[in-house]
mmCIF file of C-alpha atoms in Angstrom:
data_model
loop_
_atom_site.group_PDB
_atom_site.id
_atom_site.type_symbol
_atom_site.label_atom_id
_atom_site.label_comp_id
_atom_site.label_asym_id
_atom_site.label_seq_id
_atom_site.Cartn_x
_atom_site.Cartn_y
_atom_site.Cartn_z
ATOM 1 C CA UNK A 1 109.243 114.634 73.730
ATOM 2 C CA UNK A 2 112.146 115.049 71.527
ATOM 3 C CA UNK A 3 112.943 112.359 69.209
ATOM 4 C CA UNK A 4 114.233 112.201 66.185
ATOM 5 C CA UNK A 5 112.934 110.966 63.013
ATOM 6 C CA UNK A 6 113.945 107.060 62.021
ATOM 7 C CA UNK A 7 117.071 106.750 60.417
ATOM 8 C CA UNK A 8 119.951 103.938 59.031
ATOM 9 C CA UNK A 9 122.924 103.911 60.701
ATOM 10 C CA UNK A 10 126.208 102.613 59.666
ATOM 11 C CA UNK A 11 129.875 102.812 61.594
ATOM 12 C CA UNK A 12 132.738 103.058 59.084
ATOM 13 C CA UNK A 13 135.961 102.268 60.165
ATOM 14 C CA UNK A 14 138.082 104.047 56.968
ATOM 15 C CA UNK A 15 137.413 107.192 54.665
ATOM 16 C CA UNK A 16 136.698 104.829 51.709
ATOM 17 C CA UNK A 17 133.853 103.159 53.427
ATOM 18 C CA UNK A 18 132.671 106.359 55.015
ATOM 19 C CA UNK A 19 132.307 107.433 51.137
ATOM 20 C CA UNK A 20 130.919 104.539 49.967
ATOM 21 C CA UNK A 21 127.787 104.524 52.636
ATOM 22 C CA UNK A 22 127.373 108.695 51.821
ATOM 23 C CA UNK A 23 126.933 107.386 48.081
ATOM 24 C CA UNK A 24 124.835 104.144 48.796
ATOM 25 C CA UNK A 25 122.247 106.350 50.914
ATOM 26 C CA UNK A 26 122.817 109.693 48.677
ATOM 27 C CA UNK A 27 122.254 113.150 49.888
ATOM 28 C CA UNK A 28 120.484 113.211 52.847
ATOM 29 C CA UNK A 29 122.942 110.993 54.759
ATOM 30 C CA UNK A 30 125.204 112.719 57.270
ATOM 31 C CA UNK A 31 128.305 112.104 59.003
ATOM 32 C CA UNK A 32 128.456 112.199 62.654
ATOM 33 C CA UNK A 33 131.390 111.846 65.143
ATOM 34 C CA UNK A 34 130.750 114.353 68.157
ATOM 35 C CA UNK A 35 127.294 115.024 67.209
ATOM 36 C CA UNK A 36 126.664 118.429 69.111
ATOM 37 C CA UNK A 37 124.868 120.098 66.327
ATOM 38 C CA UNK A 38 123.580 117.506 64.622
ATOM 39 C CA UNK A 39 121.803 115.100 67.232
ATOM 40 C CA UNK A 40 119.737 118.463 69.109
ATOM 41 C CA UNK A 41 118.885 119.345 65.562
ATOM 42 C CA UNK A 42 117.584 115.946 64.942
ATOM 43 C CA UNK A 43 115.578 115.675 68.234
ATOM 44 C CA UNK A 44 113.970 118.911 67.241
ATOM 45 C CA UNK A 45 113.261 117.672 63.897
ATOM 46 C CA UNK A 46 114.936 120.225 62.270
ATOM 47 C CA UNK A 47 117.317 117.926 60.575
ATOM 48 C CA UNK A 48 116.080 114.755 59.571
ATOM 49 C CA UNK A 49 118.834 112.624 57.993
ATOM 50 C CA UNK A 50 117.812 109.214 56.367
ATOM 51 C CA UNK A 51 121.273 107.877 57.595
ATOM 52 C CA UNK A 52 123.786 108.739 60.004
ATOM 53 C CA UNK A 53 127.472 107.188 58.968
ATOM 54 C CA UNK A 54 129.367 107.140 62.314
ATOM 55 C CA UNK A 55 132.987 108.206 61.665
ATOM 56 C CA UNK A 56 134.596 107.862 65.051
ATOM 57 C CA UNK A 57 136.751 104.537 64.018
ATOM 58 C CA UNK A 58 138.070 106.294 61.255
ATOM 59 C CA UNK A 59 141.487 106.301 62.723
ATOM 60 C CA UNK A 60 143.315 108.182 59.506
ATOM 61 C CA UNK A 61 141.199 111.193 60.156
ATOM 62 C CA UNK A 62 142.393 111.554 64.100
ATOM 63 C CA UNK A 63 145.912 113.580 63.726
ATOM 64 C CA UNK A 64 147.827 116.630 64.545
ATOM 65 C CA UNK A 65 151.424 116.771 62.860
ATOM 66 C CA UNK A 66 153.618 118.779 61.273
ATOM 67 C CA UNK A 67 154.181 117.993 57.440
ATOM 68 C CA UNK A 68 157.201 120.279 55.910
ATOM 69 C CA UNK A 69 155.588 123.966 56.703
ATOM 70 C CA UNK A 70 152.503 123.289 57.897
ATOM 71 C CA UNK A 71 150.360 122.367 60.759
ATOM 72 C CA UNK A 72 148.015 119.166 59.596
ATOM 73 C CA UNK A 73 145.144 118.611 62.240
ATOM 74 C CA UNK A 74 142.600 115.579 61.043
ATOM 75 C CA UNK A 75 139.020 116.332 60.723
ATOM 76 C CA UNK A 76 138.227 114.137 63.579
ATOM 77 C CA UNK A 77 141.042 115.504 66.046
ATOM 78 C CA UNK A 78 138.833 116.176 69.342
ATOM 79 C CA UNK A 79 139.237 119.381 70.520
ATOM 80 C CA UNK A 80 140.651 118.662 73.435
ATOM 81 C CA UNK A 81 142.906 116.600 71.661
ATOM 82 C CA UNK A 82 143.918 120.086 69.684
ATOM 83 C CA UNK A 83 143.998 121.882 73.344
ATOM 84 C CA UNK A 84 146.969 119.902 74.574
ATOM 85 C CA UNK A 85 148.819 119.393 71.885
ATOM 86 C CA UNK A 86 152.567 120.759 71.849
ATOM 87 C CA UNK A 87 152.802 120.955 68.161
ATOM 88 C CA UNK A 88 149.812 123.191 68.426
ATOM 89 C CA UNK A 89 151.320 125.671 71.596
ATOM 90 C CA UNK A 90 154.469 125.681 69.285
ATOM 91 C CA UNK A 91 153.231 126.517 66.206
ATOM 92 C CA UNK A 92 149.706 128.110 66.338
ATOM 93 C CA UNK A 93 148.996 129.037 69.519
ATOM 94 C CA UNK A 94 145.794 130.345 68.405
ATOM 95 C CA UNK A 95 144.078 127.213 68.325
ATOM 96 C CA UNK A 96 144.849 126.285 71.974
ATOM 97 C CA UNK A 97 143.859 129.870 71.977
ATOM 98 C CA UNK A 98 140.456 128.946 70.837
ATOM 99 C CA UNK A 99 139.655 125.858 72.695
ATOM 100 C CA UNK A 100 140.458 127.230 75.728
ATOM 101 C CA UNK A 101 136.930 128.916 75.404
ATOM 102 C CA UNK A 102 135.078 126.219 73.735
ATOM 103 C CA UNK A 103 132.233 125.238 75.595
ATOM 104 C CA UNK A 104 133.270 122.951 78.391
ATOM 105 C CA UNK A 105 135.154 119.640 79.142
ATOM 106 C CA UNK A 106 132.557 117.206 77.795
ATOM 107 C CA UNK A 107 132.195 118.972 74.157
ATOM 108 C CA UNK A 108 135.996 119.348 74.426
ATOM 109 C CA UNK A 109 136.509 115.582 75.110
ATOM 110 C CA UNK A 110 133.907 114.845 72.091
ATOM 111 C CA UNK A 111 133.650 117.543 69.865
ATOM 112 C CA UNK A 112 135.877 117.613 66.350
ATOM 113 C CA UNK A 113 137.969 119.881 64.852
ATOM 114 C CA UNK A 114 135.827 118.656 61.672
ATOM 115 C CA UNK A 115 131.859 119.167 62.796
ATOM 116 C CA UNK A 116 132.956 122.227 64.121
ATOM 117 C CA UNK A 117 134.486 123.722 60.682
ATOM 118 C CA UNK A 118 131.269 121.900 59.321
ATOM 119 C CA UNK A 119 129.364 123.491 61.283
ATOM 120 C CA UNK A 120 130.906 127.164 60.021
ATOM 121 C CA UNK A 121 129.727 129.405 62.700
ATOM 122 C CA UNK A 122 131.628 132.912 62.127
ATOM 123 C CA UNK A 123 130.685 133.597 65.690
ATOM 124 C CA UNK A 124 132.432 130.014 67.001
ATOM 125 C CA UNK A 125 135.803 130.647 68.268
ATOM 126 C CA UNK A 126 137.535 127.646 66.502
ATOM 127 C CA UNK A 127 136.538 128.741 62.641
ATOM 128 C CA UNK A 128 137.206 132.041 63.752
ATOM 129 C CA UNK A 129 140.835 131.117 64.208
ATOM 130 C CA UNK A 130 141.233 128.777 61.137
ATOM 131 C CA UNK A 131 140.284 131.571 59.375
ATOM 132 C CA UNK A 132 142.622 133.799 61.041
ATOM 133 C CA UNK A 133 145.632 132.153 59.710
ATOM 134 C CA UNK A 134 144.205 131.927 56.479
ATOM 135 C CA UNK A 135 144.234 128.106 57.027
ATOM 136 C CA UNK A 136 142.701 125.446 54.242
ATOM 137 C CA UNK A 137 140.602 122.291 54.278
ATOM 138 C CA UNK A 138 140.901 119.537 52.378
ATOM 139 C CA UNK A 139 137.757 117.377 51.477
ATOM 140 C CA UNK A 140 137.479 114.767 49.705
ATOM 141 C CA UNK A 141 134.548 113.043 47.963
ATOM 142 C CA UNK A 142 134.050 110.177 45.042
ATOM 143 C CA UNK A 143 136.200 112.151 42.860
ATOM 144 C CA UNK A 144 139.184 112.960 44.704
ATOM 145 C CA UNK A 145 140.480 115.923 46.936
ATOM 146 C CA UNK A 146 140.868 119.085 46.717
ATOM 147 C CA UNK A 147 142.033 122.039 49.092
ATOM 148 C CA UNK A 148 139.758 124.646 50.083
ATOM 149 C CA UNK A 149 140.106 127.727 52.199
ATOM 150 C CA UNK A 150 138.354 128.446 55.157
ATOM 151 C CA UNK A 151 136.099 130.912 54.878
ATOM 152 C CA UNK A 152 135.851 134.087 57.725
ATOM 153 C CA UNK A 153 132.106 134.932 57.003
ATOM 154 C CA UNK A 154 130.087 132.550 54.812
ATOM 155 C CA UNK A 155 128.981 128.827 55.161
ATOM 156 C CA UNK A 156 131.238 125.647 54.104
ATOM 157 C CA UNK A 157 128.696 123.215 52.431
ATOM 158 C CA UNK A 158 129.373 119.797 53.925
ATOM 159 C CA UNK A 159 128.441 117.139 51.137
ATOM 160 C CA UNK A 160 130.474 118.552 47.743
ATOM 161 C CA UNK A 161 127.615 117.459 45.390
ATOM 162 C CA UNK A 162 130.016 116.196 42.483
ATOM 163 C CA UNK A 163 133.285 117.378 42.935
ATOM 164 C CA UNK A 164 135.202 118.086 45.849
ATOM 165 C CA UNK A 165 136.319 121.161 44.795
ATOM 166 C CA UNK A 166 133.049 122.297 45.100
ATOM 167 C CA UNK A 167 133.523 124.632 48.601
#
């Protein structure tokens, strides 16, 4: 049977809370929003998180515009949400590109833009194409934000441990 270990769970509805739970239950709390890495690693055991911080009310994170000369997409912008998008056709087709092959309607309808940089693959179409463009991240932590770019071989770490320019 695959279950996962016990865990806390919290749903934040803003990024401040979201960082105030990952600093009340410290470094082995996780954020979660599609889940599609996380929860099968969980059942297996292989992760074993002592919270999970649910992120999908965290309506500032869920965007795709265009600010000046660039292309902002929100960490929680569903990939299907990324698919459709005429800002994205017009401007970098290589993301529609890219989740034209990802996986199939239900991780498209659930999945994020953000688990699946998280996750950094190099073999998973959608990093492969922020990395592409040369594109950057920004993540943010207790001490501010910072840009970072998106690597085309090597892992992203997910929690910054003190600074969020840690990438």
């Amino acid at each position: 049977m695959q279950v996962p270990a016990a865990f806390e769970y919290a749903k934040a509805t803003s990024v401040g809370q979201t960082l105030e739970l990952l600093a009340k239950w410290g470094e082995d709390a996780r954020v979660i929003a599609g889940g599609h890495s996380l929860i099968p690693m969980m059942k297996l055991r292989l992760a074993r998180p002592t919270a999970l911080i649910d992120i999908n009310d965290v309506a500032e994170l869920a965007y795709i515009r265009v600010e000046g000369a660039e292309l902002r997409i929100g960490a929680l912008t569903r990939h299907a949400d990324l698919l459709d998008s005429p800002l994205v056709e017009e401007h970098y087709r290589i993301f529609a590109d890219a989740e034209r092959v990802i996986a199939d309607p239900l991780v498209r309808n659930r999945g994020t833009v953000g688990g699946s940089l998280c996750q950094a693959d190099p073999a998973e179409d959608l990093s492969a194409a922020f990395a592409a463009v040369d594109a950057s991240v920004v993540i943010q932590g207790a001490r501010g934000r910072a840009p970072c770019r998106c690597p085309s071989s090597t892992s992203v770490r997910t929690r910054p441990s003190s600074s969020p320019a840690s990438c």
